Amino acid sequence: MNWHSASEFFAMGGYALYVWGSFGVCAVALCVEPLLLRQRHTQIVRTLRRQAAAEQMEMDNP
């Protein structure tokens, strides 16, 4: 496709809402995913530490 101006490029031949909306959703997903992974990792580490502490207490108090 050839665009003769920046406004034609951003209009995307009438499909701007679909094209730019898709880019927006993808960008949001790429930004949110690492945050959710970090949160889940922190929860898993916290759970494992609690389990290890509970097991240690069981071993100390038979």
mmCIF file of C-alpha atoms in Angstrom:
data_model
loop_
_atom_site.group_PDB
_atom_site.id
_atom_site.type_symbol
_atom_site.label_atom_id
_atom_site.label_comp_id
_atom_site.label_asym_id
_atom_site.label_seq_id
_atom_site.Cartn_x
_atom_site.Cartn_y
_atom_site.Cartn_z
ATOM 1 C CA MET A 1 0.000 0.000 0.000
ATOM 2 C CA ASN A 2 1.056 3.550 -0.667
ATOM 3 C CA TRP A 3 0.084 6.369 1.602
ATOM 4 C CA HIS A 4 0.466 9.937 0.476
ATOM 5 C CA SER A 5 0.323 11.490 3.915
ATOM 6 C CA ALA A 6 0.673 10.629 7.564
ATOM 7 C CA SER A 7 -3.084 10.937 8.092
ATOM 8 C CA GLU A 8 -3.696 8.321 5.384
ATOM 9 C CA PHE A 9 -1.182 6.055 7.079
ATOM 10 C CA PHE A 10 -2.847 6.403 10.483
ATOM 11 C CA ALA A 11 -6.312 5.905 8.915
ATOM 12 C CA MET A 12 -5.060 2.558 7.504
ATOM 13 C CA GLY A 13 -7.492 2.623 4.610
ATOM 14 C CA GLY A 14 -10.512 2.654 6.898
ATOM 15 C CA TYR A 15 -9.259 -0.135 9.169
ATOM 16 C CA ALA A 16 -7.533 2.114 11.711
ATOM 17 C CA LEU A 17 -9.686 1.097 14.663
ATOM 18 C CA TYR A 18 -8.982 -2.595 14.080
ATOM 19 C CA VAL A 19 -5.276 -2.153 13.300
ATOM 20 C CA TRP A 20 -4.399 0.295 16.068
ATOM 21 C CA GLY A 21 -6.693 -1.442 18.542
ATOM 22 C CA SER A 22 -4.871 -4.703 17.864
ATOM 23 C CA PHE A 23 -1.501 -3.034 18.380
ATOM 24 C CA GLY A 24 -2.768 -1.485 21.614
ATOM 25 C CA VAL A 25 -4.084 -4.750 23.036
ATOM 26 C CA CYS A 26 -0.845 -6.512 22.132
ATOM 27 C CA ALA A 27 1.254 -3.758 23.744
ATOM 28 C CA VAL A 28 -0.805 -3.916 26.947
ATOM 29 C CA ALA A 29 -0.473 -7.709 27.065
ATOM 30 C CA LEU A 30 3.298 -7.496 26.586
ATOM 31 C CA CYS A 31 3.578 -4.973 29.423
ATOM 32 C CA VAL A 32 1.266 -6.773 31.868
ATOM 33 C CA GLU A 33 2.635 -10.307 31.390
ATOM 34 C CA PRO A 34 6.020 -9.728 33.131
ATOM 35 C CA LEU A 35 4.249 -8.041 36.040
ATOM 36 C CA LEU A 36 1.910 -10.996 36.495
ATOM 37 C CA LEU A 37 4.818 -13.436 36.233
ATOM 38 C CA ARG A 38 6.770 -11.553 38.893
ATOM 39 C CA GLN A 39 3.723 -11.559 41.185
ATOM 40 C CA ARG A 40 3.205 -15.298 40.716
ATOM 41 C CA HIS A 41 6.898 -15.994 41.309
ATOM 42 C CA THR A 42 6.788 -14.045 44.572
ATOM 43 C CA GLN A 43 3.719 -16.001 45.713
ATOM 44 C CA ILE A 44 5.377 -19.331 44.923
ATOM 45 C CA VAL A 45 8.574 -18.409 46.765
ATOM 46 C CA ARG A 46 6.559 -17.247 49.775
ATOM 47 C CA THR A 47 4.587 -20.516 49.809
ATOM 48 C CA LEU A 48 7.739 -22.622 49.553
ATOM 49 C CA ARG A 49 9.379 -20.725 52.414
ATOM 50 C CA ARG A 50 6.296 -21.258 54.586
ATOM 51 C CA GLN A 51 6.299 -24.966 53.804
ATOM 52 C CA ALA A 52 10.012 -25.251 54.573
ATOM 53 C CA ALA A 53 9.517 -23.426 57.876
ATOM 54 C CA ALA A 54 6.604 -25.710 58.790
ATOM 55 C CA GLU A 55 8.653 -28.807 57.974
ATOM 56 C CA GLN A 56 11.549 -27.474 60.055
ATOM 57 C CA MET A 57 9.217 -26.894 63.012
ATOM 58 C CA GLU A 58 7.906 -30.455 62.680
ATOM 59 C CA MET A 59 11.444 -31.814 62.747
ATOM 60 C CA ASP A 60 12.367 -29.695 65.789
ATOM 61 C CA ASN A 61 9.218 -30.693 67.752
ATOM 62 C CA PRO A 62 8.620 -34.430 67.241
#
